[in-house]
Amino acid sequence: MAAGGAIASAIEACYDAAFEFDRWPGALQKLADSLGATSCCLRTRDQAHPFGCDQRHKTARAPDSTEHAEFTALWHERIGSGPNPLLDRPQLLAKPPVSFTVEDEITTAEERRVLPYYNEIARPGNREWWASIRVVVKNRSWCVPLYRDARRGRFYPSEADHFLSVAPDLSRIISAAEKVWDVSLGSSLAALDQLNCAAAMLDCRGYVTRVNEHANALFGCGLVIRHGRIHAVDRASDARLHGLTRAAVSSWSDGSLRTEPVVITRNGLPWLLAEIMPMTSFAHDLFNGGDALLYFTDLAAELAPTEQLLSQTFQLTAAEARLASRLATGKGIGAASAALAIGRETARTQLRAIFAKTGTRRQAELTALLLRLRMPSSH
């Protein structure tokens, strides 16, 4: 296929991707190949947007070409808080809204020799050369960063007309895609906000693609986003959460989801119950943009199972049932013993008996078990 035909085919694929997010990797790779680049991605200079150029603290899966995914993972692994000249310097140039920038315009040969970004990320990742196509859509600056390996060599300003030939189509594609992203991803997760439900969309590898406002409020309060995944600050809780998502990922391959909810402990804050729901064909229609829904329940907002129900289910004594009911709200043993006006040693003795009767070994495991018996809350 001639170069013009390859570009036209790539642009057509990008139009399709605007209406189906999972098509972006293949479409962007076709675009990169047709333009003579190794890989590319789609970003905006608006850092408040999920696809902002600096992805260090972002929760959404941004559009990357197929061959760029491995480099993106390396970037997340090694960038830390270090500077990246490709993020900050292009916007300092006096360029028109639609423009083409190459690496020689923003860095020197000496900088490329000594800066950590080049030594630790660009060269090890075989993305030695960079350029960017910039367009503006509805007052928001967008760019398609393009990368070449050492074999392909640097980009040149003289190639501007070649790369800018796709700019008008890119503007229309991005305009259409923004409408789809806002409608298909935002509205359904926002509906869960109305139910006081903190929810995050995950892809088939366990990476976050989108979160709602309630989930976003949890970050920094016992949960963090690191390398595109949700982690708990508490180490034991993080291991449980990792096990939950890992089990979900391994289950998707055979079309089933065999996971149990887990408890996330938070220092000085109510504990959370984490659960995963697979995206059935119907759920995919509601929540386009992910393969599973990870949601968190604030245990303090849930009605604990009654003492009578706990006694009948696990043959607990009245004292043990009272303690178990308190623990089901996500409060620690100290808070529970204080509320029941019993000594810590007494509470620990009762807790050991509860462990034995319920077949659990840890308080978080016990809480998750007890919450399966919880009463439905008002919301």
CSV table of N, CA and C in Angstrom, one decimal, residues 105-166:
chain,number,residue,atom,x,y,z
A,105,GLU,N,14.6,20.7,19.1
A,105,GLU,CA,14.1,22.0,19.4
A,105,GLU,C,14.0,22.2,20.9
A,106,ILE,N,14.0,21.2,21.7
A,106,ILE,CA,13.8,21.3,23.1
A,106,ILE,C,15.0,20.8,24.0
A,107,THR,N,15.9,20.0,23.4
A,107,THR,CA,17.0,19.5,24.2
A,107,THR,C,18.3,19.6,23.3
A,108,THR,N,19.4,19.6,24.0
A,108,THR,CA,20.7,19.6,23.3
A,108,THR,C,21.3,18.2,23.3
A,109,ALA,N,22.3,18.0,22.5
A,109,ALA,CA,23.0,16.7,22.5
A,109,ALA,C,23.6,16.3,23.8
A,110,GLU,N,24.1,17.3,24.5
A,110,GLU,CA,24.7,17.1,25.8
A,110,GLU,C,23.6,16.7,26.8
A,111,GLU,N,22.5,17.3,26.8
A,111,GLU,CA,21.4,16.9,27.7
A,111,GLU,C,20.9,15.5,27.4
A,112,ARG,N,20.8,15.1,26.2
A,112,ARG,CA,20.4,13.8,25.8
A,112,ARG,C,21.5,12.7,26.2
A,113,ARG,N,22.7,13.2,26.4
A,113,ARG,CA,23.8,12.3,26.9
A,113,ARG,C,23.7,12.1,28.4
A,114,VAL,N,23.3,13.1,29.2
A,114,VAL,CA,23.5,13.0,30.6
A,114,VAL,C,22.2,12.9,31.4
A,115,LEU,N,21.0,13.4,30.8
A,115,LEU,CA,19.8,13.4,31.6
A,115,LEU,C,19.3,12.0,32.0
A,116,PRO,N,18.8,11.8,33.2
A,116,PRO,CA,18.3,10.5,33.6
A,116,PRO,C,17.2,9.9,32.7
A,117,TYR,N,16.3,10.8,32.2
A,117,TYR,CA,15.3,10.3,31.3
A,117,TYR,C,15.8,9.5,30.1
A,118,TYR,N,16.9,10.0,29.5
A,118,TYR,CA,17.5,9.3,28.4
A,118,TYR,C,18.3,8.1,28.7
A,119,ASN,N,19.0,8.2,29.9
A,119,ASN,CA,19.8,7.0,30.3
A,119,ASN,C,19.0,5.9,30.9
A,120,GLU,N,17.9,6.3,31.6
A,120,GLU,CA,17.2,5.2,32.3
A,120,GLU,C,15.9,4.8,31.6
A,121,ILE,N,15.4,5.6,30.7
A,121,ILE,CA,14.1,5.3,30.1
A,121,ILE,C,14.2,5.3,28.6
A,122,ALA,N,14.6,6.4,27.9
A,122,ALA,CA,14.5,6.5,26.5
A,122,ALA,C,15.4,5.4,25.8
A,123,ARG,N,16.7,5.4,26.2
A,123,ARG,CA,17.6,4.4,25.5
A,123,ARG,C,17.3,3.0,25.9
A,124,PRO,N,17.1,2.6,27.2
A,124,PRO,CA,16.7,1.3,27.5
A,124,PRO,C,15.4,0.8,26.9
A,125,GLY,N,14.5,1.8,26.7
A,125,GLY,CA,13.2,1.5,26.1
A,125,GLY,C,13.2,1.6,24.5
A,126,ASN,N,14.3,1.8,23.9
A,126,ASN,CA,14.4,1.9,22.5
A,126,ASN,C,13.5,3.0,21.9
A,127,ARG,N,13.4,4.1,22.6
A,127,ARG,CA,12.7,5.3,22.1
A,127,ARG,C,13.6,6.5,22.2
A,128,GLU,N,14.6,6.5,21.4
A,128,GLU,CA,15.7,7.5,21.5
A,128,GLU,C,15.2,8.8,21.0
A,129,TRP,N,14.3,8.9,20.1
A,129,TRP,CA,13.9,10.1,19.4
A,129,TRP,C,12.4,10.4,19.6
A,130,TRP,N,12.1,11.7,19.7
A,130,TRP,CA,10.7,12.1,20.0
A,130,TRP,C,10.3,13.3,19.0
A,131,ALA,N,9.0,13.4,18.7
A,131,ALA,CA,8.5,14.5,18.0
A,131,ALA,C,7.0,14.6,18.5
A,132,SER,N,6.3,15.7,18.1
A,132,SER,CA,4.9,15.8,18.6
A,132,SER,C,4.1,16.6,17.6
A,133,ILE,N,2.9,16.1,17.3
A,133,ILE,CA,1.9,16.9,16.5
A,133,ILE,C,1.0,17.5,17.5
A,134,ARG,N,0.8,18.8,17.4
A,134,ARG,CA,-0.1,19.5,18.3
A,134,ARG,C,-1.3,20.0,17.6
A,135,VAL,N,-2.5,19.8,18.2
A,135,VAL,CA,-3.7,20.4,17.7
A,135,VAL,C,-4.5,21.0,18.9
A,136,VAL,N,-5.4,21.9,18.6
A,136,VAL,CA,-6.3,22.4,19.7
A,136,VAL,C,-7.7,22.1,19.3
A,137,VAL,N,-8.4,21.5,20.3
A,137,VAL,CA,-9.8,21.1,20.2
A,137,VAL,C,-10.6,21.7,21.3
A,138,LYS,N,-11.5,22.6,21.0
A,138,LYS,CA,-12.3,23.3,22.0
A,138,LYS,C,-11.5,23.9,23.1
A,139,ASN,N,-10.5,24.7,22.7
A,139,ASN,CA,-9.6,25.4,23.7
A,139,ASN,C,-8.7,24.5,24.5
A,140,ARG,N,-8.7,23.2,24.2
A,140,ARG,CA,-7.8,22.3,24.9
A,140,ARG,C,-6.7,21.8,24.0
A,141,SER,N,-5.5,21.9,24.4
A,141,SER,CA,-4.3,21.6,23.6
A,141,SER,C,-4.1,20.1,23.7
A,142,TRP,N,-4.1,19.4,22.5
A,142,TRP,CA,-3.9,18.0,22.4
A,142,TRP,C,-2.6,17.7,21.6
A,143,CYS,N,-2.0,16.6,21.8
A,143,CYS,CA,-0.8,16.3,21.1
A,143,CYS,C,-0.7,14.8,20.8
A,144,VAL,N,0.0,14.4,19.7
A,144,VAL,CA,0.3,13.0,19.4
A,144,VAL,C,1.8,12.9,19.5
A,145,PRO,N,2.4,12.5,20.7
A,145,PRO,CA,3.8,12.3,20.8
A,145,PRO,C,4.2,11.1,19.9
A,146,LEU,N,5.2,11.2,19.1
A,146,LEU,CA,5.7,10.2,18.3
A,146,LEU,C,7.1,9.8,18.7
A,147,TYR,N,7.4,8.5,18.5
A,147,TYR,CA,8.8,8.1,19.0
A,147,TYR,C,9.4,7.2,17.9
A,148,ARG,N,10.7,7.3,17.8
A,148,ARG,CA,11.5,6.5,16.9
A,148,ARG,C,12.7,5.9,17.7
A,149,ASP,N,13.0,4.6,17.3
A,149,ASP,CA,14.2,4.0,17.9
A,149,ASP,C,15.4,4.5,17.2
A,150,ALA,N,16.6,4.1,17.7
A,150,ALA,CA,17.9,4.5,17.1
A,150,ALA,C,18.0,4.1,15.7
A,151,ARG,N,17.5,3.0,15.3
A,151,ARG,CA,17.6,2.5,13.9
A,151,ARG,C,16.9,3.4,13.0
A,152,ARG,N,15.7,3.9,13.3
A,152,ARG,CA,14.9,4.8,12.5
A,152,ARG,C,15.6,6.2,12.5
A,153,GLY,N,16.1,6.6,13.6
A,153,GLY,CA,16.8,7.9,13.6
A,153,GLY,C,15.9,9.0,14.0
A,154,ARG,N,16.5,10.2,14.1
A,154,ARG,CA,15.8,11.4,14.6
A,154,ARG,C,14.7,11.9,13.7
A,155,PHE,N,13.8,12.7,14.2
A,155,PHE,CA,12.8,13.5,13.5
A,155,PHE,C,13.4,14.8,13.0
A,156,TYR,N,13.0,15.3,11.9
A,156,TYR,CA,13.5,16.6,11.4
A,156,TYR,C,12.4,17.6,11.2
A,157,PRO,N,12.7,18.9,11.4
A,157,PRO,CA,11.7,19.9,11.1
A,157,PRO,C,11.2,19.9,9.7
A,158,SER,N,12.0,19.5,8.8
A,158,SER,CA,11.6,19.4,7.4
A,158,SER,C,10.5,18.4,7.1
A,159,GLU,N,10.2,17.5,8.1
A,159,GLU,CA,9.1,16.6,7.9
A,159,GLU,C,7.8,17.1,8.4
A,160,ALA,N,7.7,18.4,8.7
A,160,ALA,CA,6.5,19.0,9.3
A,160,ALA,C,5.3,18.8,8.4
A,161,ASP,N,5.4,19.1,7.1
A,161,ASP,CA,4.3,19.0,6.3
A,161,ASP,C,3.7,17.5,6.2
A,162,HIS,N,4.6,16.6,6.2
A,162,HIS,CA,4.2,15.2,6.2
A,162,HIS,C,3.4,14.8,7.5
A,163,PHE,N,3.9,15.2,8.6
A,163,PHE,CA,3.2,14.9,9.9
A,163,PHE,C,1.9,15.7,10.1
A,164,LEU,N,2.0,17.0,9.7
A,164,LEU,CA,0.8,17.9,9.9
A,164,LEU,C,-0.3,17.6,8.9
A,165,SER,N,-0.1,16.7,7.9
A,165,SER,CA,-1.1,16.4,7.0
A,165,SER,C,-2.3,15.7,7.7
A,166,VAL,N,-2.0,15.1,8.8
A,166,VAL,CA,-3.1,14.3,9.5
A,166,VAL,C,-3.8,15.2,10.6
